[in-house]
Amino acid sequence: MSAPPLIVLTGAGISAESGLATFRDKNGLWERHRVEELATPEAFAADPVLVHRFYNARRAQLADPAIRPNAAHLALARLFAAWPAPALLVTQNVDDLHDRAMPGSPALLHLHGELGRIRCTACGRQQAWRGDLSVETPCPACAVTGRLRPDIVWFGETPRGLARIEQAMAGCRLFLSIGTSGQVYPAAGFVAALRGRAERIELNLEPSLGSHLFDESRQGPATALVPAMVEELLARWA
Ligand code: BV8
């Protein structure tokens, strides 16, 4: 029997042990704001200086050499390098830890955009950006100032790669959900959409909102659960 086509969904929990705060655990606040209040077009329109400061702080954190892919990211890189069937890694995370663990992999899709990229709302140009951004920063392409924003999908905005995800879900027979609370849609709806089609396994520190929808739910830190799961899958299918 050949290996099943695979979709892996990851959330902030896979990056937690690399030192990046998740959204909804105790430190899911920033300067007394909930992330959900800042990650919206309305917040950016109302106070672009505050929202730029929020993303500048997170971009700067990602530049810290102490923040790097952990054993879970590296185990997924091994899985995707060896998997003998179609495989798609959909991450909700805007950090670049998966990118650094599996550089150049075409299997990686950032559903909610990327912290290390910006977009000009005047000319539409998207590009990599590692430093700070402000309302005075001129667009390197069109020189207009005040029109640059993080290339991130905010609440109320359309996630990336949905057509590709829908196509992968049509053939998916194995679904892993790792480090996500299952609160943000449409990602949180994938497990229900795959009912009756795929074996669905959750790996999370604690049961997520959708745990009851999974065929199997394992609790524990990603750096322990993911390498073990990858070894099991490769021993069975690769
Ligand atoms: C959209 C970028 C329309 C910002 C983010 C129903 C259908 C469709 C939409 C909606 C709907 N109901 C509501 C909506 C609207 C909304 C939504 O879902 N709201 C929620 C709050 C109810 N959705 C949207 O607006 C989306 N857009 O729907 O457009 C549309 C729909 C379909 C087709 C076309 C158009 C856009 C949502 C994207 C928002 N942007 N990020 C930024 O990062 O600054 S979302 C944000 O939350 C992050 O991306 C984050 O990844 C994501 C999800 O959170 P999690 O990753 O799950 O993180 P969390 O902290 O919650 O959980 C971490 C988990 O890890 C925990 O369970 C914890 O136990 C575990 N954990 C912790 N440590 C570890 C661990 N696990 C393992 N090991 C550890 N060590």
PDB file of C-alpha atoms and ligand atoms in Angstrom:
ATOM      1  CA  MET A   1       0.000   0.000   0.000  1.00  0.00           C
ATOM      2  CA  SER A   2       1.482   3.401  -0.954  1.00  0.00           C
ATOM      3  CA  ALA A   3       1.964   6.290   1.443  1.00  0.00           C
ATOM      4  CA  PRO A   4      -1.088   8.532   1.965  1.00  0.00           C
ATOM      5  CA  PRO A   5      -1.120  12.098   0.593  1.00  0.00           C
ATOM      6  CA  LEU A   6      -0.348  14.284   3.629  1.00  0.00           C
ATOM      7  CA  ILE A   7      -1.350  17.703   4.943  1.00  0.00           C
ATOM      8  CA  VAL A   8       0.290  19.112   8.068  1.00  0.00           C
ATOM      9  CA  LEU A   9      -1.194  22.224   9.727  1.00  0.00           C
ATOM     10  CA  THR A  10       0.913  24.087  12.283  1.00  0.00           C
ATOM     11  CA  GLY A  11       0.181  26.952  14.663  1.00  0.00           C
ATOM     12  CA  ALA A  12       2.007  29.087  17.189  1.00  0.00           C
ATOM     13  CA  GLY A  13       2.525  26.109  19.523  1.00  0.00           C
ATOM     14  CA  ILE A  14       5.187  24.593  17.250  1.00  0.00           C
ATOM     15  CA  SER A  15       7.277  27.759  17.656  1.00  0.00           C
ATOM     16  CA  ALA A  16       6.700  28.124  21.417  1.00  0.00           C
ATOM     17  CA  GLU A  17       9.783  26.093  22.413  1.00  0.00           C
ATOM     18  CA  SER A  18      11.885  28.235  20.101  1.00  0.00           C
ATOM     19  CA  GLY A  19      10.999  31.149  22.389  1.00  0.00           C
ATOM     20  CA  LEU A  20       8.198  32.802  20.355  1.00  0.00           C
ATOM     21  CA  ALA A  21       5.087  33.579  22.427  1.00  0.00           C
ATOM     22  CA  THR A  22       1.840  31.992  21.293  1.00  0.00           C
ATOM     23  CA  PHE A  23      -1.323  34.051  20.871  1.00  0.00           C
ATOM     24  CA  ARG A  24      -3.573  32.789  23.550  1.00  0.00           C
ATOM     25  CA  ASP A  25      -1.444  31.570  26.367  1.00  0.00           C
ATOM     26  CA  LYS A  26      -0.737  33.769  29.390  1.00  0.00           C
ATOM     27  CA  ASN A  27       1.715  36.054  27.535  1.00  0.00           C
ATOM     28  CA  GLY A  28      -0.544  36.403  24.474  1.00  0.00           C
ATOM     29  CA  LEU A  29      -0.627  40.158  25.234  1.00  0.00           C
ATOM     30  CA  TRP A  30       1.563  42.952  23.967  1.00  0.00           C
ATOM     31  CA  GLU A  31       1.710  46.346  25.695  1.00  0.00           C
ATOM     32  CA  ARG A  32      -1.712  45.562  27.257  1.00  0.00           C
ATOM     33  CA  HIS A  33      -3.230  44.774  23.830  1.00  0.00           C
ATOM     34  CA  ARG A  34      -4.563  41.394  22.737  1.00  0.00           C
ATOM     35  CA  VAL A  35      -3.009  40.346  19.438  1.00  0.00           C
ATOM     36  CA  GLU A  36      -6.446  40.035  17.867  1.00  0.00           C
ATOM     37  CA  GLU A  37      -6.969  43.769  18.516  1.00  0.00           C
ATOM     38  CA  LEU A  38      -3.754  44.720  16.719  1.00  0.00           C
ATOM     39  CA  ALA A  39      -3.842  42.214  13.822  1.00  0.00           C
ATOM     40  CA  THR A  40      -6.674  43.953  11.945  1.00  0.00           C
ATOM     41  CA  PRO A  41      -6.884  46.482   9.088  1.00  0.00           C
ATOM     42  CA  GLU A  42      -9.024  48.668  11.367  1.00  0.00           C
ATOM     43  CA  ALA A  43      -6.308  48.799  14.051  1.00  0.00           C
ATOM     44  CA  PHE A  44      -3.722  49.689  11.394  1.00  0.00           C
ATOM     45  CA  ALA A  45      -5.917  52.444   9.952  1.00  0.00           C
ATOM     46  CA  ALA A  46      -6.688  53.820  13.424  1.00  0.00           C
ATOM     47  CA  ASP A  47      -3.153  53.727  14.819  1.00  0.00           C
ATOM     48  CA  PRO A  48      -0.494  52.729  12.270  1.00  0.00           C
ATOM     49  CA  VAL A  49       2.294  53.824  14.620  1.00  0.00           C
ATOM     50  CA  LEU A  50       1.154  51.321  17.310  1.00  0.00           C
ATOM     51  CA  VAL A  51       0.692  48.475  14.810  1.00  0.00           C
ATOM     52  CA  HIS A  52       4.068  49.189  13.153  1.00  0.00           C
ATOM     53  CA  ARG A  53       5.640  49.130  16.641  1.00  0.00           C
ATOM     54  CA  PHE A  54       3.997  45.745  17.334  1.00  0.00           C
ATOM     55  CA  TYR A  55       5.334  44.180  14.142  1.00  0.00           C
ATOM     56  CA  ASN A  56       8.740  45.861  14.444  1.00  0.00           C
ATOM     57  CA  ALA A  57       9.119  44.252  17.874  1.00  0.00           C
ATOM     58  CA  ARG A  58       8.184  40.816  16.509  1.00  0.00           C
ATOM     59  CA  ARG A  59      10.450  41.223  13.449  1.00  0.00           C
ATOM     60  CA  ALA A  60      13.328  42.220  15.760  1.00  0.00           C
ATOM     61  CA  GLN A  61      12.673  39.170  17.963  1.00  0.00           C
ATOM     62  CA  LEU A  62      12.893  36.907  14.922  1.00  0.00           C
ATOM     63  CA  ALA A  63      16.339  38.420  14.115  1.00  0.00           C
ATOM     64  CA  ASP A  64      17.619  37.253  17.546  1.00  0.00           C
ATOM     65  CA  PRO A  65      20.146  34.404  16.892  1.00  0.00           C
ATOM     66  CA  ALA A  66      18.740  32.620  19.978  1.00  0.00           C
ATOM     67  CA  ILE A  67      15.417  32.155  18.142  1.00  0.00           C
ATOM     68  CA  ARG A  68      15.833  29.213  15.793  1.00  0.00           C
ATOM     69  CA  PRO A  69      13.975  26.156  14.501  1.00  0.00           C
ATOM     70  CA  ASN A  70      13.417  23.533  17.202  1.00  0.00           C
ATOM     71  CA  ALA A  71      13.327  19.717  17.061  1.00  0.00           C
ATOM     72  CA  ALA A  72       9.716  19.788  15.854  1.00  0.00           C
ATOM     73  CA  HIS A  73      10.488  22.028  12.859  1.00  0.00           C
ATOM     74  CA  LEU A  74      13.516  19.872  12.027  1.00  0.00           C
ATOM     75  CA  ALA A  75      11.543  16.623  12.311  1.00  0.00           C
ATOM     76  CA  LEU A  76       8.938  17.984   9.867  1.00  0.00           C
ATOM     77  CA  ALA A  77      11.775  18.893   7.492  1.00  0.00           C
ATOM     78  CA  ARG A  78      12.881  15.231   7.605  1.00  0.00           C
ATOM     79  CA  LEU A  79       9.301  14.082   7.036  1.00  0.00           C
ATOM     80  CA  PHE A  80       8.794  16.318   3.999  1.00  0.00           C
ATOM     81  CA  ALA A  81      12.168  15.400   2.520  1.00  0.00           C
ATOM     82  CA  ALA A  82      11.349  11.679   2.651  1.00  0.00           C
ATOM     83  CA  TRP A  83       7.566  11.490   2.202  1.00  0.00           C
ATOM     84  CA  PRO A  84       6.846   9.344  -0.919  1.00  0.00           C
ATOM     85  CA  ALA A  85       3.484  10.962  -1.731  1.00  0.00           C
ATOM     86  CA  PRO A  86       2.052  14.480  -2.161  1.00  0.00           C
ATOM     87  CA  ALA A  87       2.600  16.529   1.024  1.00  0.00           C
ATOM     88  CA  LEU A  88       1.663  20.106   1.984  1.00  0.00           C
ATOM     89  CA  LEU A  89       2.752  22.012   5.095  1.00  0.00           C
ATOM     90  CA  VAL A  90       0.218  24.770   5.878  1.00  0.00           C
ATOM     91  CA  THR A  91       1.447  27.046   8.638  1.00  0.00           C
ATOM     92  CA  GLN A  92      -0.630  29.710  10.358  1.00  0.00           C
ATOM     93  CA  ASN A  93       2.605  31.125  11.720  1.00  0.00           C
ATOM     94  CA  VAL A  94       4.136  34.274  10.293  1.00  0.00           C
ATOM     95  CA  ASP A  95       7.586  33.421  11.684  1.00  0.00           C
ATOM     96  CA  ASP A  96      10.240  31.917   9.371  1.00  0.00           C
ATOM     97  CA  LEU A  97      11.184  28.894  11.489  1.00  0.00           C
ATOM     98  CA  HIS A  98       9.726  26.348   9.040  1.00  0.00           C
ATOM     99  CA  ASP A  99      11.448  28.229   6.170  1.00  0.00           C
ATOM    100  CA  ARG A 100      14.775  27.983   7.976  1.00  0.00           C
ATOM    101  CA  ALA A 101      14.250  24.280   8.764  1.00  0.00           C
ATOM    102  CA  MET A 102      13.362  23.374   5.167  1.00  0.00           C
ATOM    103  CA  PRO A 103      14.842  26.165   2.999  1.00  0.00           C
ATOM    104  CA  GLY A 104      13.270  26.566  -0.434  1.00  0.00           C
ATOM    105  CA  SER A 105      10.725  23.790   0.112  1.00  0.00           C
ATOM    106  CA  PRO A 106       7.792  24.159  -2.312  1.00  0.00           C
ATOM    107  CA  ALA A 107       5.643  22.230   0.191  1.00  0.00           C
ATOM    108  CA  LEU A 108       5.499  25.144   2.678  1.00  0.00           C
ATOM    109  CA  LEU A 109       2.507  27.512   2.529  1.00  0.00           C
ATOM    110  CA  HIS A 110       2.125  30.545   4.818  1.00  0.00           C
ATOM    111  CA  LEU A 111      -1.658  30.765   5.236  1.00  0.00           C
ATOM    112  CA  HIS A 112      -1.420  34.025   7.181  1.00  0.00           C
ATOM    113  CA  GLY A 113       1.521  35.665   5.396  1.00  0.00           C
ATOM    114  CA  GLU A 114       5.051  36.290   6.635  1.00  0.00           C
ATOM    115  CA  LEU A 115       6.536  38.623   9.249  1.00  0.00           C
ATOM    116  CA  GLY A 116       9.694  39.013   7.136  1.00  0.00           C
ATOM    117  CA  ARG A 117       7.843  40.490   4.150  1.00  0.00           C
ATOM    118  CA  ILE A 118       6.083  43.803   3.500  1.00  0.00           C
ATOM    119  CA  ARG A 119       3.618  45.047   0.893  1.00  0.00           C
ATOM    120  CA  CYS A 120       3.112  48.553  -0.572  1.00  0.00           C
ATOM    121  CA  THR A 121      -0.584  49.480  -0.759  1.00  0.00           C
ATOM    122  CA  ALA A 122       0.272  52.154  -3.346  1.00  0.00           C
ATOM    123  CA  CYS A 123       2.062  50.032  -5.974  1.00  0.00           C
ATOM    124  CA  GLY A 124       1.347  46.504  -4.663  1.00  0.00           C
ATOM    125  CA  ARG A 125       5.050  45.497  -4.583  1.00  0.00           C
ATOM    126  CA  GLN A 126       5.798  42.752  -2.007  1.00  0.00           C
ATOM    127  CA  GLN A 127       9.323  42.193  -0.755  1.00  0.00           C
ATOM    128  CA  ALA A 128      11.460  40.786   2.031  1.00  0.00           C
ATOM    129  CA  TRP A 129      11.972  43.214   4.931  1.00  0.00           C
ATOM    130  CA  ARG A 130      13.945  42.513   8.098  1.00  0.00           C
ATOM    131  CA  GLY A 131      14.211  45.941   9.721  1.00  0.00           C
ATOM    132  CA  ASP A 132      11.720  48.372  11.210  1.00  0.00           C
ATOM    133  CA  LEU A 133       8.867  49.900   9.233  1.00  0.00           C
ATOM    134  CA  SER A 134       7.228  53.259   9.959  1.00  0.00           C
ATOM    135  CA  VAL A 135       4.720  55.614   8.439  1.00  0.00           C
ATOM    136  CA  GLU A 136       7.689  57.559   7.055  1.00  0.00           C
ATOM    137  CA  THR A 137       9.356  54.630   5.273  1.00  0.00           C
ATOM    138  CA  PRO A 138       9.306  55.210   1.483  1.00  0.00           C
ATOM    139  CA  CYS A 139       8.419  52.258  -0.726  1.00  0.00           C
ATOM    140  CA  PRO A 140      11.674  51.039  -2.382  1.00  0.00           C
ATOM    141  CA  ALA A 141       9.710  50.467  -5.598  1.00  0.00           C
ATOM    142  CA  CYS A 142       7.472  53.545  -5.973  1.00  0.00           C
ATOM    143  CA  ALA A 143       8.997  55.901  -3.336  1.00  0.00           C
ATOM    144  CA  VAL A 144       5.539  56.702  -1.913  1.00  0.00           C
ATOM    145  CA  THR A 145       5.682  57.001   1.901  1.00  0.00           C
ATOM    146  CA  GLY A 146       3.065  55.932   4.438  1.00  0.00           C
ATOM    147  CA  ARG A 147       1.695  53.093   2.306  1.00  0.00           C
ATOM    148  CA  LEU A 148       3.856  50.149   3.458  1.00  0.00           C
ATOM    149  CA  ARG A 149       2.335  47.405   5.673  1.00  0.00           C
ATOM    150  CA  PRO A 150       3.352  43.979   6.947  1.00  0.00           C
ATOM    151  CA  ASP A 151       2.607  41.300   4.297  1.00  0.00           C
ATOM    152  CA  ILE A 152       0.458  39.491   6.838  1.00  0.00           C
ATOM    153  CA  VAL A 153      -3.175  38.300   6.693  1.00  0.00           C
ATOM    154  CA  TRP A 154      -5.034  40.197   9.413  1.00  0.00           C
ATOM    155  CA  PHE A 155      -8.388  39.214  10.892  1.00  0.00           C
ATOM    156  CA  GLY A 156     -11.075  39.866   8.302  1.00  0.00           C
ATOM    157  CA  GLU A 157      -8.591  39.484   5.409  1.00  0.00           C
ATOM    158  CA  THR A 158      -8.480  36.549   3.000  1.00  0.00           C
ATOM    159  CA  PRO A 159      -5.908  33.856   3.858  1.00  0.00           C
ATOM    160  CA  ARG A 160      -3.295  32.829   1.253  1.00  0.00           C
ATOM    161  CA  GLY A 161      -3.220  29.684  -0.880  1.00  0.00           C
ATOM    162  CA  LEU A 162      -6.799  28.574  -0.298  1.00  0.00           C
ATOM    163  CA  ALA A 163      -7.200  27.106  -3.808  1.00  0.00           C
ATOM    164  CA  ARG A 164      -4.011  25.070  -3.389  1.00  0.00           C
ATOM    165  CA  ILE A 165      -5.183  23.888   0.028  1.00  0.00           C
ATOM    166  CA  GLU A 166      -8.599  22.901  -1.321  1.00  0.00           C
ATOM    167  CA  GLN A 167      -6.945  20.873  -4.081  1.00  0.00           C
ATOM    168  CA  ALA A 168      -4.636  19.127  -1.574  1.00  0.00           C
ATOM    169  CA  MET A 169      -7.567  18.393   0.739  1.00  0.00           C
ATOM    170  CA  ALA A 170      -9.417  16.602  -2.080  1.00  0.00           C
ATOM    171  CA  GLY A 171      -6.705  13.905  -2.122  1.00  0.00           C
ATOM    172  CA  CYS A 172      -5.560  14.090   1.493  1.00  0.00           C
ATOM    173  CA  ARG A 173      -5.634  10.784   3.421  1.00  0.00           C
ATOM    174  CA  LEU A 174      -3.506  11.802   6.445  1.00  0.00           C
ATOM    175  CA  PHE A 175      -3.877  15.119   8.355  1.00  0.00           C
ATOM    176  CA  LEU A 176      -1.635  16.217  11.218  1.00  0.00           C
ATOM    177  CA  SER A 177      -2.540  19.324  13.267  1.00  0.00           C
ATOM    178  CA  ILE A 178       0.329  20.583  15.431  1.00  0.00           C
ATOM    179  CA  GLY A 179       0.425  23.373  18.044  1.00  0.00           C
ATOM    180  CA  THR A 180      -2.821  25.147  17.267  1.00  0.00           C
ATOM    181  CA  SER A 181      -5.765  25.960  19.531  1.00  0.00           C
ATOM    182  CA  GLY A 182      -8.239  25.477  16.684  1.00  0.00           C
ATOM    183  CA  GLN A 183      -9.804  28.915  17.203  1.00  0.00           C
ATOM    184  CA  VAL A 184      -8.953  30.700  13.943  1.00  0.00           C
ATOM    185  CA  TYR A 185     -10.835  29.992  10.731  1.00  0.00           C
ATOM    186  CA  PRO A 186     -10.704  28.807   8.030  1.00  0.00           C
ATOM    187  CA  ALA A 187      -7.703  26.737   9.346  1.00  0.00           C
ATOM    188  CA  ALA A 188      -9.722  25.499  12.312  1.00  0.00           C
ATOM    189  CA  GLY A 189     -12.277  24.081   9.877  1.00  0.00           C
ATOM    190  CA  PHE A 190      -9.855  21.790   8.011  1.00  0.00           C
ATOM    191  CA  VAL A 191     -10.286  18.868  10.436  1.00  0.00           C
ATOM    192  CA  ALA A 192     -14.077  18.805   9.975  1.00  0.00           C
ATOM    193  CA  ALA A 193     -13.746  19.165   6.196  1.00  0.00           C
ATOM    194  CA  LEU A 194     -11.537  16.039   6.113  1.00  0.00           C
ATOM    195  CA  ARG A 195     -13.994  13.885   8.067  1.00  0.00           C
ATOM    196  CA  GLY A 196     -14.478  10.505   6.409  1.00  0.00           C
ATOM    197  CA  ARG A 197     -11.576  11.126   3.997  1.00  0.00           C
ATOM    198  CA  ALA A 198      -8.376  11.310   6.023  1.00  0.00           C
ATOM    199  CA  GLU A 199      -6.913   9.905   9.226  1.00  0.00           C
ATOM    200  CA  ARG A 200      -6.732  13.007  11.457  1.00  0.00           C
ATOM    201  CA  ILE A 201      -4.206  13.296  14.281  1.00  0.00           C
ATOM    202  CA  GLU A 202      -3.671  16.232  16.667  1.00  0.00           C
ATOM    203  CA  LEU A 203      -0.382  16.904  18.463  1.00  0.00           C
ATOM    204  CA  ASN A 204      -0.802  19.709  20.999  1.00  0.00           C
ATOM    205  CA  LEU A 205       0.242  20.710  24.514  1.00  0.00           C
ATOM    206  CA  GLU A 206      -3.382  20.459  25.599  1.00  0.00           C
ATOM    207  CA  PRO A 207      -6.615  19.392  23.881  1.00  0.00           C
ATOM    208  CA  SER A 208      -7.636  22.063  21.350  1.00  0.00           C
ATOM    209  CA  LEU A 209     -11.180  23.280  20.756  1.00  0.00           C
ATOM    210  CA  GLY A 210     -11.531  20.701  17.993  1.00  0.00           C
ATOM    211  CA  SER A 211      -9.840  17.762  19.736  1.00  0.00           C
ATOM    212  CA  HIS A 212     -13.052  15.721  19.695  1.00  0.00           C
ATOM    213  CA  LEU A 213     -13.014  15.858  15.885  1.00  0.00           C
ATOM    214  CA  PHE A 214      -9.684  14.048  15.587  1.00  0.00           C
ATOM    215  CA  ASP A 215      -9.215  10.280  15.253  1.00  0.00           C
ATOM    216  CA  GLU A 216      -6.282  10.589  17.654  1.00  0.00           C
ATOM    217  CA  SER A 217      -5.157  13.449  19.917  1.00  0.00           C
ATOM    218  CA  ARG A 218      -1.786  13.329  21.642  1.00  0.00           C
ATOM    219  CA  GLN A 219      -0.872  15.871  24.328  1.00  0.00           C
ATOM    220  CA  GLY A 220       2.639  17.076  25.059  1.00  0.00           C
ATOM    221  CA  PRO A 221       5.312  19.496  23.834  1.00  0.00           C
ATOM    222  CA  ALA A 222       5.870  19.584  20.081  1.00  0.00           C
ATOM    223  CA  THR A 223       9.593  18.914  20.446  1.00  0.00           C
ATOM    224  CA  ALA A 224       8.739  15.529  21.974  1.00  0.00           C
ATOM    225  CA  LEU A 225       5.592  14.550  20.048  1.00  0.00           C
ATOM    226  CA  VAL A 226       6.591  15.590  16.521  1.00  0.00           C
ATOM    227  CA  PRO A 227       9.935  13.737  16.224  1.00  0.00           C
ATOM    228  CA  ALA A 228       8.266  10.595  17.620  1.00  0.00           C
ATOM    229  CA  MET A 229       5.358  10.898  15.172  1.00  0.00           C
ATOM    230  CA  VAL A 230       7.752  11.483  12.252  1.00  0.00           C
ATOM    231  CA  GLU A 231       9.789   8.399  13.129  1.00  0.00           C
ATOM    232  CA  GLU A 232       6.583   6.331  13.309  1.00  0.00           C
ATOM    233  CA  LEU A 233       5.340   7.600   9.943  1.00  0.00           C
ATOM    234  CA  LEU A 234       8.675   7.163   8.141  1.00  0.00           C
ATOM    235  CA  ALA A 235       9.112   3.643   9.566  1.00  0.00           C
ATOM    236  CA  ARG A 236       5.670   2.754   8.259  1.00  0.00           C
ATOM    237  CA  TRP A 237       5.553   4.495   4.907  1.00  0.00           C
ATOM    238  CA  ALA A 238       8.982   5.550   3.639  1.00  0.00           C
TER     239      ALA A 238
HETATM  240  C1  BV8 B   1     -11.092  35.116   6.954  1.00  0.00           C
HETATM  241  C2  BV8 B   1      -1.510  36.906  11.479  1.00  0.00           C
HETATM  242  C3  BV8 B   1     -12.685  35.412   5.223  1.00  0.00           C
HETATM  243  C4  BV8 B   1      -1.481  38.023  12.452  1.00  0.00           C
HETATM  244  C5  BV8 B   1      -3.448  35.650  12.117  1.00  0.00           C
HETATM  245  C6  BV8 B   1     -15.673  31.333  10.174  1.00  0.00           C
HETATM  246  C7  BV8 B   1     -15.274  31.183   8.851  1.00  0.00           C
HETATM  247  C8  BV8 B   1     -14.392  32.087   8.289  1.00  0.00           C
HETATM  248  C9  BV8 B   1     -13.869  33.150   9.055  1.00  0.00           C
HETATM  249  C10 BV8 B   1     -14.270  33.287  10.361  1.00  0.00           C
HETATM  250  C11 BV8 B   1     -15.164  32.392  10.925  1.00  0.00           C
HETATM  251  N1  BV8 B   1     -15.391  32.795  12.208  1.00  0.00           N
HETATM  252  C12 BV8 B   1     -14.632  33.887  12.473  1.00  0.00           C
HETATM  253  C13 BV8 B   1     -13.963  34.222  11.370  1.00  0.00           C
HETATM  254  C14 BV8 B   1     -13.068  35.365  11.258  1.00  0.00           C
HETATM  255  C15 BV8 B   1     -11.652  35.091  11.735  1.00  0.00           C
HETATM  256  C16 BV8 B   1     -11.547  34.154  12.886  1.00  0.00           C
HETATM  257  O1  BV8 B   1     -11.336  32.963  12.708  1.00  0.00           O
HETATM  258  N2  BV8 B   1     -11.662  34.706  14.090  1.00  0.00           N
HETATM  259  C17 BV8 B   1     -11.498  33.897  15.285  1.00  0.00           C
HETATM  260  C18 BV8 B   1     -10.780  34.707  16.354  1.00  0.00           C
HETATM  261  C19 BV8 B   1     -12.898  33.449  15.719  1.00  0.00           C
HETATM  262  N3  BV8 B   1     -10.859  34.595  10.635  1.00  0.00           N
HETATM  263  C20 BV8 B   1     -10.323  35.495   9.799  1.00  0.00           C
HETATM  264  O2  BV8 B   1     -10.510  36.679   9.864  1.00  0.00           O
HETATM  265  C21 BV8 B   1      -9.450  34.939   8.676  1.00  0.00           C
HETATM  266  N4  BV8 B   1      -9.931  35.481   7.438  1.00  0.00           N
HETATM  267  O3  BV8 B   1     -11.791  34.336   7.524  1.00  0.00           O
HETATM  268  O4  BV8 B   1     -11.420  35.765   5.781  1.00  0.00           O
HETATM  269  C22 BV8 B   1     -12.486  34.291   4.276  1.00  0.00           C
HETATM  270  C23 BV8 B   1     -12.588  32.974   4.731  1.00  0.00           C
HETATM  271  C24 BV8 B   1     -12.438  31.942   3.834  1.00  0.00           C
HETATM  272  C25 BV8 B   1     -12.194  32.224   2.493  1.00  0.00           C
HETATM  273  C26 BV8 B   1     -12.066  33.547   2.060  1.00  0.00           C
HETATM  274  C27 BV8 B   1     -12.224  34.589   2.954  1.00  0.00           C
HETATM  275  C28 BV8 B   1      -8.011  35.415   8.814  1.00  0.00           C
HETATM  276  C29 BV8 B   1      -7.407  34.871  10.071  1.00  0.00           C
HETATM  277  C30 BV8 B   1      -5.913  35.209  10.066  1.00  0.00           C
HETATM  278  C31 BV8 B   1      -5.614  36.174  11.170  1.00  0.00           C
HETATM  279  N5  BV8 B   1      -4.169  36.331  11.290  1.00  0.00           N
HETATM  280  N6  BV8 B   1      -2.132  35.798  12.143  1.00  0.00           N
HETATM  281  C32 BV8 B   1      -0.229  37.961  13.239  1.00  0.00           C
HETATM  282  O5  BV8 B   1       0.333  36.859  13.423  1.00  0.00           O
HETATM  283  O6  BV8 B   1       0.170  39.032  13.703  1.00  0.00           O
HETATM  284  S1  BV8 B   1      -4.180  34.520  13.110  1.00  0.00           S
HETATM  285  C33 BV8 B   1      -3.192  34.123  14.420  1.00  0.00           C
HETATM  286  O7  BV8 B   1      -3.883  33.087  15.119  1.00  0.00           O
HETATM  287  C34 BV8 B   1      -1.860  33.505  14.091  1.00  0.00           C
HETATM  288  O8  BV8 B   1      -1.643  33.279  12.725  1.00  0.00           O
HETATM  289  C35 BV8 B   1      -1.935  32.168  14.817  1.00  0.00           C
HETATM  290  O9  BV8 B   1      -1.131  31.215  14.268  1.00  0.00           O
HETATM  291  C36 BV8 B   1      -3.345  31.906  14.596  1.00  0.00           C
HETATM  292  C37 BV8 B   1      -4.010  30.768  15.246  1.00  0.00           C
HETATM  293  O10 BV8 B   1      -3.605  30.722  16.567  1.00  0.00           O
HETATM  294  P1  BV8 B   1      -2.745  29.450  16.994  1.00  0.00           P
HETATM  295  O11 BV8 B   1      -1.630  29.282  16.025  1.00  0.00           O
HETATM  296  O12 BV8 B   1      -3.658  28.309  17.176  1.00  0.00           O
HETATM  297  O13 BV8 B   1      -2.131  29.969  18.336  1.00  0.00           O
HETATM  298  P2  BV8 B   1      -2.787  29.882  19.780  1.00  0.00           P
HETATM  299  O14 BV8 B   1      -1.939  30.686  20.698  1.00  0.00           O
HETATM  300  O15 BV8 B   1      -4.252  30.167  19.666  1.00  0.00           O
HETATM  301  O16 BV8 B   1      -2.660  28.333  20.166  1.00  0.00           O
HETATM  302  C38 BV8 B   1      -1.391  27.768  20.359  1.00  0.00           C
HETATM  303  C39 BV8 B   1      -1.638  26.311  20.714  1.00  0.00           C
HETATM  304  O17 BV8 B   1      -0.362  25.691  20.866  1.00  0.00           O
HETATM  305  C40 BV8 B   1      -2.383  26.141  22.020  1.00  0.00           C
HETATM  306  O18 BV8 B   1      -3.418  25.186  21.831  1.00  0.00           O
HETATM  307  C41 BV8 B   1      -1.340  25.604  22.989  1.00  0.00           C
HETATM  308  O19 BV8 B   1      -1.877  24.646  23.872  1.00  0.00           O
HETATM  309  C42 BV8 B   1      -0.370  24.935  22.041  1.00  0.00           C
HETATM  310  N7  BV8 B   1       1.008  24.920  22.534  1.00  0.00           N
HETATM  311  C43 BV8 B   1       1.647  25.859  23.295  1.00  0.00           C
HETATM  312  N8  BV8 B   1       2.915  25.457  23.519  1.00  0.00           N
HETATM  313  C44 BV8 B   1       3.077  24.268  22.874  1.00  0.00           C
HETATM  314  C45 BV8 B   1       1.871  23.925  22.233  1.00  0.00           C
HETATM  315  N9  BV8 B   1       1.713  22.788  21.540  1.00  0.00           N
HETATM  316  C46 BV8 B   1       2.784  21.977  21.441  1.00  0.00           C
HETATM  317  N10 BV8 B   1       3.973  22.236  22.024  1.00  0.00           N
HETATM  318  C47 BV8 B   1       4.153  23.369  22.743  1.00  0.00           C
HETATM  319  N11 BV8 B   1       5.348  23.613  23.320  1.00  0.00           N
END
